[in-house]
Amino acid sequence: MNKNLLEYEMKKRKVSIGEMCSMLGLSRSAFYRKCNGGSEFTLKEVKMIISYLKLDNQTAIFFEEEVS
């Protein structure tokens, strides 16, 4: 999860954290926990974010390349 890129896309579209939490049905603490890697967004939540923000390149936000 690329938190900075998600925040950038939200700011670009003037979507507040409160608005995003409300749309997802999450508390702020749950949203921050997911953004910071404490837990993961569900597939349904990812789809909702992509749709709500009308994202073109969602892969860069939700799927970071792991290097071994």
JSON list of N, CA and C in Angstrom, two decimals:
[
{"chain": "A", "resi": 1, "resn": "MET", "atom": "N", "xyz": [0.85, -1.18, 0.00]},
{"chain": "A", "resi": 1, "resn": "MET", "atom": "CA", "xyz": [0.00, 0.00, 0.00]},
{"chain": "A", "resi": 1, "resn": "MET", "atom": "C", "xyz": [0.89, 1.24, 0.00]},
{"chain": "A", "resi": 2, "resn": "ASN", "atom": "N", "xyz": [0.65, 2.12, -0.94]},
{"chain": "A", "resi": 2, "resn": "ASN", "atom": "CA", "xyz": [1.40, 3.37, -1.02]},
{"chain": "A", "resi": 2, "resn": "ASN", "atom": "C", "xyz": [0.52, 4.49, -0.47]},
{"chain": "A", "resi": 3, "resn": "LYS", "atom": "N", "xyz": [0.67, 4.74, 0.83]},
{"chain": "A", "resi": 3, "resn": "LYS", "atom": "CA", "xyz": [-0.15, 5.72, 1.54]},
{"chain": "A", "resi": 3, "resn": "LYS", "atom": "C", "xyz": [0.00, 7.11, 0.93]},
{"chain": "A", "resi": 4, "resn": "ASN", "atom": "N", "xyz": [1.22, 7.51, 0.61]},
{"chain": "A", "resi": 4, "resn": "ASN", "atom": "CA", "xyz": [1.46, 8.84, 0.06]},
{"chain": "A", "resi": 4, "resn": "ASN", "atom": "C", "xyz": [0.75, 9.06, -1.27]},
{"chain": "A", "resi": 5, "resn": "LEU", "atom": "N", "xyz": [0.74, 8.05, -2.10]},
{"chain": "A", "resi": 5, "resn": "LEU", "atom": "CA", "xyz": [0.08, 8.16, -3.40]},
{"chain": "A", "resi": 5, "resn": "LEU", "atom": "C", "xyz": [-1.44, 8.23, -3.23]},
{"chain": "A", "resi": 6, "resn": "LEU", "atom": "N", "xyz": [-1.98, 7.46, -2.29]},
{"chain": "A", "resi": 6, "resn": "LEU", "atom": "CA", "xyz": [-3.42, 7.53, -2.02]},
{"chain": "A", "resi": 6, "resn": "LEU", "atom": "C", "xyz": [-3.79, 8.92, -1.50]},
{"chain": "A", "resi": 7, "resn": "GLU", "atom": "N", "xyz": [-3.00, 9.45, -0.58]},
{"chain": "A", "resi": 7, "resn": "GLU", "atom": "CA", "xyz": [-3.27, 10.79, -0.05]},
{"chain": "A", "resi": 7, "resn": "GLU", "atom": "C", "xyz": [-3.17, 11.84, -1.16]},
{"chain": "A", "resi": 8, "resn": "TYR", "atom": "N", "xyz": [-2.20, 11.69, -2.05]},
{"chain": "A", "resi": 8, "resn": "TYR", "atom": "CA", "xyz": [-2.05, 12.61, -3.18]},
{"chain": "A", "resi": 8, "resn": "TYR", "atom": "C", "xyz": [-3.30, 12.59, -4.05]},
{"chain": "A", "resi": 9, "resn": "GLU", "atom": "N", "xyz": [-3.77, 11.39, -4.39]},
{"chain": "A", "resi": 9, "resn": "GLU", "atom": "CA", "xyz": [-4.96, 11.26, -5.24]},
{"chain": "A", "resi": 9, "resn": "GLU", "atom": "C", "xyz": [-6.20, 11.83, -4.54]},
{"chain": "A", "resi": 10, "resn": "MET", "atom": "N", "xyz": [-6.30, 11.64, -3.24]},
{"chain": "A", "resi": 10, "resn": "MET", "atom": "CA", "xyz": [-7.42, 12.20, -2.49]},
{"chain": "A", "resi": 10, "resn": "MET", "atom": "C", "xyz": [-7.37, 13.73, -2.51]},
{"chain": "A", "resi": 11, "resn": "LYS", "atom": "N", "xyz": [-6.20, 14.30, -2.26]},
{"chain": "A", "resi": 11, "resn": "LYS", "atom": "CA", "xyz": [-6.05, 15.76, -2.26]},
{"chain": "A", "resi": 11, "resn": "LYS", "atom": "C", "xyz": [-6.32, 16.34, -3.64]},
{"chain": "A", "resi": 12, "resn": "LYS", "atom": "N", "xyz": [-5.85, 15.66, -4.67]},
{"chain": "A", "resi": 12, "resn": "LYS", "atom": "CA", "xyz": [-6.04, 16.11, -6.04]},
{"chain": "A", "resi": 12, "resn": "LYS", "atom": "C", "xyz": [-7.53, 16.22, -6.38]},
{"chain": "A", "resi": 13, "resn": "ARG", "atom": "N", "xyz": [-8.33, 15.32, -5.79]},
{"chain": "A", "resi": 13, "resn": "ARG", "atom": "CA", "xyz": [-9.76, 15.29, -6.06]},
{"chain": "A", "resi": 13, "resn": "ARG", "atom": "C", "xyz": [-10.58, 15.97, -4.95]},
{"chain": "A", "resi": 14, "resn": "LYS", "atom": "N", "xyz": [-9.85, 16.58, -4.00]},
{"chain": "A", "resi": 14, "resn": "LYS", "atom": "CA", "xyz": [-10.48, 17.30, -2.89]},
{"chain": "A", "resi": 14, "resn": "LYS", "atom": "C", "xyz": [-11.41, 16.39, -2.07]},
{"chain": "A", "resi": 15, "resn": "VAL", "atom": "N", "xyz": [-10.93, 15.18, -1.79]},
{"chain": "A", "resi": 15, "resn": "VAL", "atom": "CA", "xyz": [-11.66, 14.22, -0.96]},
{"chain": "A", "resi": 15, "resn": "VAL", "atom": "C", "xyz": [-10.98, 14.18, 0.40]},
{"chain": "A", "resi": 16, "resn": "SER", "atom": "N", "xyz": [-11.71, 14.52, 1.44]},
{"chain": "A", "resi": 16, "resn": "SER", "atom": "CA", "xyz": [-11.15, 14.52, 2.79]},
{"chain": "A", "resi": 16, "resn": "SER", "atom": "C", "xyz": [-11.09, 13.11, 3.36]},
{"chain": "A", "resi": 17, "resn": "ILE", "atom": "N", "xyz": [-10.31, 12.95, 4.40]},
{"chain": "A", "resi": 17, "resn": "ILE", "atom": "CA", "xyz": [-10.22, 11.65, 5.08]},
{"chain": "A", "resi": 17, "resn": "ILE", "atom": "C", "xyz": [-11.58, 11.29, 5.67]},
{"chain": "A", "resi": 18, "resn": "GLY", "atom": "N", "xyz": [-12.25, 12.29, 6.24]},
{"chain": "A", "resi": 18, "resn": "GLY", "atom": "CA", "xyz": [-13.58, 12.05, 6.80]},
{"chain": "A", "resi": 18, "resn": "GLY", "atom": "C", "xyz": [-14.56, 11.57, 5.75]},
{"chain": "A", "resi": 19, "resn": "GLU", "atom": "N", "xyz": [-14.51, 12.18, 4.57]},
{"chain": "A", "resi": 19, "resn": "GLU", "atom": "CA", "xyz": [-15.39, 11.78, 3.47]},
{"chain": "A", "resi": 19, "resn": "GLU", "atom": "C", "xyz": [-15.08, 10.36, 3.01]},
{"chain": "A", "resi": 20, "resn": "MET", "atom": "N", "xyz": [-13.79, 10.04, 2.94]},
{"chain": "A", "resi": 20, "resn": "MET", "atom": "CA", "xyz": [-13.38, 8.69, 2.52]},
{"chain": "A", "resi": 20, "resn": "MET", "atom": "C", "xyz": [-13.82, 7.66, 3.55]},
{"chain": "A", "resi": 21, "resn": "CYS", "atom": "N", "xyz": [-13.64, 7.97, 4.83]},
{"chain": "A", "resi": 21, "resn": "CYS", "atom": "CA", "xyz": [-14.05, 7.05, 5.90]},
{"chain": "A", "resi": 21, "resn": "CYS", "atom": "C", "xyz": [-15.55, 6.81, 5.86]},
{"chain": "A", "resi": 22, "resn": "SER", "atom": "N", "xyz": [-16.30, 7.87, 5.67]},
{"chain": "A", "resi": 22, "resn": "SER", "atom": "CA", "xyz": [-17.76, 7.77, 5.60]},
{"chain": "A", "resi": 22, "resn": "SER", "atom": "C", "xyz": [-18.19, 6.90, 4.43]},
{"chain": "A", "resi": 23, "resn": "MET", "atom": "N", "xyz": [-17.57, 7.12, 3.27]},
{"chain": "A", "resi": 23, "resn": "MET", "atom": "CA", "xyz": [-17.91, 6.34, 2.08]},
{"chain": "A", "resi": 23, "resn": "MET", "atom": "C", "xyz": [-17.61, 4.86, 2.28]},
{"chain": "A", "resi": 24, "resn": "LEU", "atom": "N", "xyz": [-16.50, 4.58, 2.97]},
{"chain": "A", "resi": 24, "resn": "LEU", "atom": "CA", "xyz": [-16.09, 3.19, 3.19]},
{"chain": "A", "resi": 24, "resn": "LEU", "atom": "C", "xyz": [-16.79, 2.55, 4.39]},
{"chain": "A", "resi": 25, "resn": "GLY", "atom": "N", "xyz": [-17.39, 3.38, 5.24]},
{"chain": "A", "resi": 25, "resn": "GLY", "atom": "CA", "xyz": [-18.00, 2.85, 6.46]},
{"chain": "A", "resi": 25, "resn": "GLY", "atom": "C", "xyz": [-16.96, 2.46, 7.49]},
{"chain": "A", "resi": 26, "resn": "LEU", "atom": "N", "xyz": [-15.84, 3.18, 7.51]},
{"chain": "A", "resi": 26, "resn": "LEU", "atom": "CA", "xyz": [-14.75, 2.90, 8.45]},
{"chain": "A", "resi": 26, "resn": "LEU", "atom": "C", "xyz": [-14.58, 4.06, 9.42]},
{"chain": "A", "resi": 27, "resn": "SER", "atom": "N", "xyz": [-14.08, 3.75, 10.61]},
{"chain": "A", "resi": 27, "resn": "SER", "atom": "CA", "xyz": [-13.68, 4.81, 11.53]},
{"chain": "A", "resi": 27, "resn": "SER", "atom": "C", "xyz": [-12.35, 5.37, 11.03]},
{"chain": "A", "resi": 28, "resn": "ARG", "atom": "N", "xyz": [-12.01, 6.55, 11.52]},
{"chain": "A", "resi": 28, "resn": "ARG", "atom": "CA", "xyz": [-10.71, 7.14, 11.13]},
{"chain": "A", "resi": 28, "resn": "ARG", "atom": "C", "xyz": [-9.56, 6.24, 11.57]},
{"chain": "A", "resi": 29, "resn": "SER", "atom": "N", "xyz": [-9.67, 5.68, 12.76]},
{"chain": "A", "resi": 29, "resn": "SER", "atom": "CA", "xyz": [-8.57, 4.83, 13.25]},
{"chain": "A", "resi": 29, "resn": "SER", "atom": "C", "xyz": [-8.41, 3.58, 12.38]},
{"chain": "A", "resi": 30, "resn": "ALA", "atom": "N", "xyz": [-9.52, 3.00, 11.93]},
{"chain": "A", "resi": 30, "resn": "ALA", "atom": "CA", "xyz": [-9.44, 1.82, 11.05]},
{"chain": "A", "resi": 30, "resn": "ALA", "atom": "C", "xyz": [-8.83, 2.21, 9.70]},
{"chain": "A", "resi": 31, "resn": "PHE", "atom": "N", "xyz": [-9.22, 3.38, 9.18]},
{"chain": "A", "resi": 31, "resn": "PHE", "atom": "CA", "xyz": [-8.69, 3.85, 7.90]},
{"chain": "A", "resi": 31, "resn": "PHE", "atom": "C", "xyz": [-7.18, 4.08, 8.01]},
{"chain": "A", "resi": 32, "resn": "TYR", "atom": "N", "xyz": [-6.74, 4.77, 9.08]},
{"chain": "A", "resi": 32, "resn": "TYR", "atom": "CA", "xyz": [-5.31, 5.01, 9.27]},
{"chain": "A", "resi": 32, "resn": "TYR", "atom": "C", "xyz": [-4.54, 3.71, 9.47]},
{"chain": "A", "resi": 33, "resn": "ARG", "atom": "N", "xyz": [-5.13, 2.77, 10.20]},
{"chain": "A", "resi": 33, "resn": "ARG", "atom": "CA", "xyz": [-4.47, 1.47, 10.42]},
{"chain": "A", "resi": 33, "resn": "ARG", "atom": "C", "xyz": [-4.25, 0.77, 9.09]},
{"chain": "A", "resi": 34, "resn": "LYS", "atom": "N", "xyz": [-5.24, 0.82, 8.21]},
{"chain": "A", "resi": 34, "resn": "LYS", "atom": "CA", "xyz": [-5.11, 0.18, 6.90]},
{"chain": "A", "resi": 34, "resn": "LYS", "atom": "C", "xyz": [-4.10, 0.91, 6.03]},
{"chain": "A", "resi": 35, "resn": "CYS", "atom": "N", "xyz": [-4.10, 2.24, 6.08]},
{"chain": "A", "resi": 35, "resn": "CYS", "atom": "CA", "xyz": [-3.14, 3.02, 5.29]},
{"chain": "A", "resi": 35, "resn": "CYS", "atom": "C", "xyz": [-1.71, 2.80, 5.74]},
{"chain": "A", "resi": 36, "resn": "ASN", "atom": "N", "xyz": [-1.53, 2.55, 7.03]},
{"chain": "A", "resi": 36, "resn": "ASN", "atom": "CA", "xyz": [-0.19, 2.38, 7.60]},
{"chain": "A", "resi": 36, "resn": "ASN", "atom": "C", "xyz": [0.26, 0.93, 7.67]},
{"chain": "A", "resi": 37, "resn": "GLY", "atom": "N", "xyz": [-0.53, 0.01, 7.13]},
{"chain": "A", "resi": 37, "resn": "GLY", "atom": "CA", "xyz": [-0.13, -1.39, 7.06]},
{"chain": "A", "resi": 37, "resn": "GLY", "atom": "C", "xyz": [-0.44, -2.22, 8.28]},
{"chain": "A", "resi": 38, "resn": "GLY", "atom": "N", "xyz": [-1.18, -1.67, 9.24]},
{"chain": "A", "resi": 38, "resn": "GLY", "atom": "CA", "xyz": [-1.57, -2.44, 10.42]},
{"chain": "A", "resi": 38, "resn": "GLY", "atom": "C", "xyz": [-2.58, -3.52, 10.10]},
{"chain": "A", "resi": 39, "resn": "SER", "atom": "N", "xyz": [-3.37, -3.28, 9.08]},
{"chain": "A", "resi": 39, "resn": "SER", "atom": "CA", "xyz": [-4.28, -4.27, 8.51]},
{"chain": "A", "resi": 39, "resn": "SER", "atom": "C", "xyz": [-4.43, -3.91, 7.04]},
{"chain": "A", "resi": 40, "resn": "GLU", "atom": "N", "xyz": [-5.18, -4.71, 6.31]},
{"chain": "A", "resi": 40, "resn": "GLU", "atom": "CA", "xyz": [-5.28, -4.50, 4.87]},
{"chain": "A", "resi": 40, "resn": "GLU", "atom": "C", "xyz": [-6.69, -4.09, 4.47]},
{"chain": "A", "resi": 41, "resn": "PHE", "atom": "N", "xyz": [-6.78, -3.32, 3.40]},
{"chain": "A", "resi": 41, "resn": "PHE", "atom": "CA", "xyz": [-8.08, -3.02, 2.82]},
{"chain": "A", "resi": 41, "resn": "PHE", "atom": "C", "xyz": [-8.63, -4.30, 2.21]},
{"chain": "A", "resi": 42, "resn": "THR", "atom": "N", "xyz": [-9.93, -4.50, 2.35]},
{"chain": "A", "resi": 42, "resn": "THR", "atom": "CA", "xyz": [-10.56, -5.64, 1.70]},
{"chain": "A", "resi": 42, "resn": "THR", "atom": "C", "xyz": [-10.68, -5.35, 0.21]},
{"chain": "A", "resi": 43, "resn": "LEU", "atom": "N", "xyz": [-10.92, -6.37, -0.58]},
{"chain": "A", "resi": 43, "resn": "LEU", "atom": "CA", "xyz": [-11.09, -6.20, -2.02]},
{"chain": "A", "resi": 43, "resn": "LEU", "atom": "C", "xyz": [-12.27, -5.26, -2.29]},
{"chain": "A", "resi": 44, "resn": "LYS", "atom": "N", "xyz": [-13.33, -5.40, -1.53]},
{"chain": "A", "resi": 44, "resn": "LYS", "atom": "CA", "xyz": [-14.50, -4.53, -1.68]},
{"chain": "A", "resi": 44, "resn": "LYS", "atom": "C", "xyz": [-14.12, -3.07, -1.41]},
{"chain": "A", "resi": 45, "resn": "GLU", "atom": "N", "xyz": [-13.34, -2.82, -0.37]},
{"chain": "A", "resi": 45, "resn": "GLU", "atom": "CA", "xyz": [-12.90, -1.46, -0.04]},
{"chain": "A", "resi": 45, "resn": "GLU", "atom": "C", "xyz": [-12.00, -0.89, -1.13]},
{"chain": "A", "resi": 46, "resn": "VAL", "atom": "N", "xyz": [-11.11, -1.71, -1.66]},
{"chain": "A", "resi": 46, "resn": "VAL", "atom": "CA", "xyz": [-10.23, -1.26, -2.74]},
{"chain": "A", "resi": 46, "resn": "VAL", "atom": "C", "xyz": [-11.06, -0.87, -3.96]},
{"chain": "A", "resi": 47, "resn": "LYS", "atom": "N", "xyz": [-12.03, -1.68, -4.30]},
{"chain": "A", "resi": 47, "resn": "LYS", "atom": "CA", "xyz": [-12.90, -1.38, -5.44]},
{"chain": "A", "resi": 47, "resn": "LYS", "atom": "C", "xyz": [-13.68, -0.10, -5.21]},
{"chain": "A", "resi": 48, "resn": "MET", "atom": "N", "xyz": [-14.15, 0.11, -3.98]},
{"chain": "A", "resi": 48, "resn": "MET", "atom": "CA", "xyz": [-14.90, 1.32, -3.66]},
{"chain": "A", "resi": 48, "resn": "MET", "atom": "C", "xyz": [-14.02, 2.57, -3.79]},
{"chain": "A", "resi": 49, "resn": "ILE", "atom": "N", "xyz": [-12.78, 2.48, -3.32]},
{"chain": "A", "resi": 49, "resn": "ILE", "atom": "CA", "xyz": [-11.84, 3.61, -3.42]},
{"chain": "A", "resi": 49, "resn": "ILE", "atom": "C", "xyz": [-11.53, 3.91, -4.88]},
{"chain": "A", "resi": 50, "resn": "ILE", "atom": "N", "xyz": [-11.26, 2.88, -5.67]},
{"chain": "A", "resi": 50, "resn": "ILE", "atom": "CA", "xyz": [-10.96, 3.05, -7.09]},
{"chain": "A", "resi": 50, "resn": "ILE", "atom": "C", "xyz": [-12.12, 3.74, -7.80]},
{"chain": "A", "resi": 51, "resn": "SER", "atom": "N", "xyz": [-13.32, 3.28, -7.52]},
{"chain": "A", "resi": 51, "resn": "SER", "atom": "CA", "xyz": [-14.51, 3.86, -8.14]},
{"chain": "A", "resi": 51, "resn": "SER", "atom": "C", "xyz": [-14.75, 5.29, -7.68]},
{"chain": "A", "resi": 52, "resn": "TYR", "atom": "N", "xyz": [-14.65, 5.52, -6.39]},
{"chain": "A", "resi": 52, "resn": "TYR", "atom": "CA", "xyz": [-14.94, 6.83, -5.81]},
{"chain": "A", "resi": 52, "resn": "TYR", "atom": "C", "xyz": [-13.97, 7.89, -6.29]},
{"chain": "A", "resi": 53, "resn": "LEU", "atom": "N", "xyz": [-12.69, 7.53, -6.37]},
{"chain": "A", "resi": 53, "resn": "LEU", "atom": "CA", "xyz": [-11.67, 8.47, -6.81]},
{"chain": "A", "resi": 53, "resn": "LEU", "atom": "C", "xyz": [-11.46, 8.46, -8.32]},
{"chain": "A", "resi": 54, "resn": "LYS", "atom": "N", "xyz": [-12.14, 7.53, -9.00]},
{"chain": "A", "resi": 54, "resn": "LYS", "atom": "CA", "xyz": [-11.99, 7.38, -10.46]},
{"chain": "A", "resi": 54, "resn": "LYS", "atom": "C", "xyz": [-10.51, 7.24, -10.84]},
{"chain": "A", "resi": 55, "resn": "LEU", "atom": "N", "xyz": [-9.86, 6.27, -10.21]},
{"chain": "A", "resi": 55, "resn": "LEU", "atom": "CA", "xyz": [-8.42, 6.06, -10.39]},
{"chain": "A", "resi": 55, "resn": "LEU", "atom": "C", "xyz": [-8.13, 5.31, -11.68]},
{"chain": "A", "resi": 56, "resn": "ASP", "atom": "N", "xyz": [-7.12, 5.78, -12.38]},
{"chain": "A", "resi": 56, "resn": "ASP", "atom": "CA", "xyz": [-6.66, 5.10, -13.60]},
{"chain": "A", "resi": 56, "resn": "ASP", "atom": "C", "xyz": [-5.57, 4.09, -13.28]},
{"chain": "A", "resi": 57, "resn": "ASN", "atom": "N", "xyz": [-4.62, 4.47, -12.42]},
{"chain": "A", "resi": 57, "resn": "ASN", "atom": "CA", "xyz": [-3.48, 3.61, -12.11]},
{"chain": "A", "resi": 57, "resn": "ASN", "atom": "C", "xyz": [-3.52, 3.16, -10.66]},
{"chain": "A", "resi": 58, "resn": "GLN", "atom": "N", "xyz": [-4.48, 2.32, -10.34]},
{"chain": "A", "resi": 58, "resn": "GLN", "atom": "CA", "xyz": [-4.65, 1.87, -8.96]},
{"chain": "A", "resi": 58, "resn": "GLN", "atom": "C", "xyz": [-3.58, 0.88, -8.51]},
{"chain": "A", "resi": 59, "resn": "THR", "atom": "N", "xyz": [-2.92, 0.22, -9.45]},
{"chain": "A", "resi": 59, "resn": "THR", "atom": "CA", "xyz": [-1.91, -0.76, -9.09]},
{"chain": "A", "resi": 59, "resn": "THR", "atom": "C", "xyz": [-0.79, -0.13, -8.27]},
{"chain": "A", "resi": 60, "resn": "ALA", "atom": "N", "xyz": [-0.37, 1.07, -8.61]},
{"chain": "A", "resi": 60, "resn": "ALA", "atom": "CA", "xyz": [0.72, 1.74, -7.91]},
{"chain": "A", "resi": 60, "resn": "ALA", "atom": "C", "xyz": [0.35, 2.05, -6.46]},
{"chain": "A", "resi": 61, "resn": "ILE", "atom": "N", "xyz": [-0.93, 2.25, -6.19]},
{"chain": "A", "resi": 61, "resn": "ILE", "atom": "CA", "xyz": [-1.37, 2.56, -4.82]},
{"chain": "A", "resi": 61, "resn": "ILE", "atom": "C", "xyz": [-1.49, 1.30, -3.98]},
{"chain": "A", "resi": 62, "resn": "PHE", "atom": "N", "xyz": [-2.18, 0.30, -4.50]},
{"chain": "A", "resi": 62, "resn": "PHE", "atom": "CA", "xyz": [-2.55, -0.85, -3.68]},
{"chain": "A", "resi": 62, "resn": "PHE", "atom": "C", "xyz": [-1.61, -2.04, -3.76]},
{"chain": "A", "resi": 63, "resn": "PHE", "atom": "N", "xyz": [-0.74, -2.07, -4.76]},
{"chain": "A", "resi": 63, "resn": "PHE", "atom": "CA", "xyz": [0.14, -3.24, -4.91]},
{"chain": "A", "resi": 63, "resn": "PHE", "atom": "C", "xyz": [1.57, -2.79, -5.12]},
{"chain": "A", "resi": 64, "resn": "GLU", "atom": "N", "xyz": [2.32, -2.72, -4.04]},
{"chain": "A", "resi": 64, "resn": "GLU", "atom": "CA", "xyz": [3.73, -2.36, -4.13]},
{"chain": "A", "resi": 64, "resn": "GLU", "atom": "C", "xyz": [4.54, -3.61, -4.43]},
{"chain": "A", "resi": 65, "resn": "GLU", "atom": "N", "xyz": [5.56, -3.43, -5.24]},
{"chain": "A", "resi": 65, "resn": "GLU", "atom": "CA", "xyz": [6.43, -4.54, -5.59]},
{"chain": "A", "resi": 65, "resn": "GLU", "atom": "C", "xyz": [7.29, -4.92, -4.40]},
{"chain": "A", "resi": 66, "resn": "GLU", "atom": "N", "xyz": [7.29, -6.22, -4.08]},
{"chain": "A", "resi": 66, "resn": "GLU", "atom": "CA", "xyz": [8.14, -6.70, -2.99]},
{"chain": "A", "resi": 66, "resn": "GLU", "atom": "C", "xyz": [9.44, -7.21, -3.56]},
{"chain": "A", "resi": 67, "resn": "VAL", "atom": "N", "xyz": [10.53, -6.83, -2.92]},
{"chain": "A", "resi": 67, "resn": "VAL", "atom": "CA", "xyz": [11.84, -7.27, -3.36]},
{"chain": "A", "resi": 67, "resn": "VAL", "atom": "C", "xyz": [12.37, -8.25, -2.32]},
{"chain": "A", "resi": 68, "resn": "SER", "atom": "N", "xyz": [12.85, -9.41, -2.81]},
{"chain": "A", "resi": 68, "resn": "SER", "atom": "CA", "xyz": [13.35, -10.41, -1.86]},
{"chain": "A", "resi": 68, "resn": "SER", "atom": "C", "xyz": [14.86, -10.48, -1.85]}
]
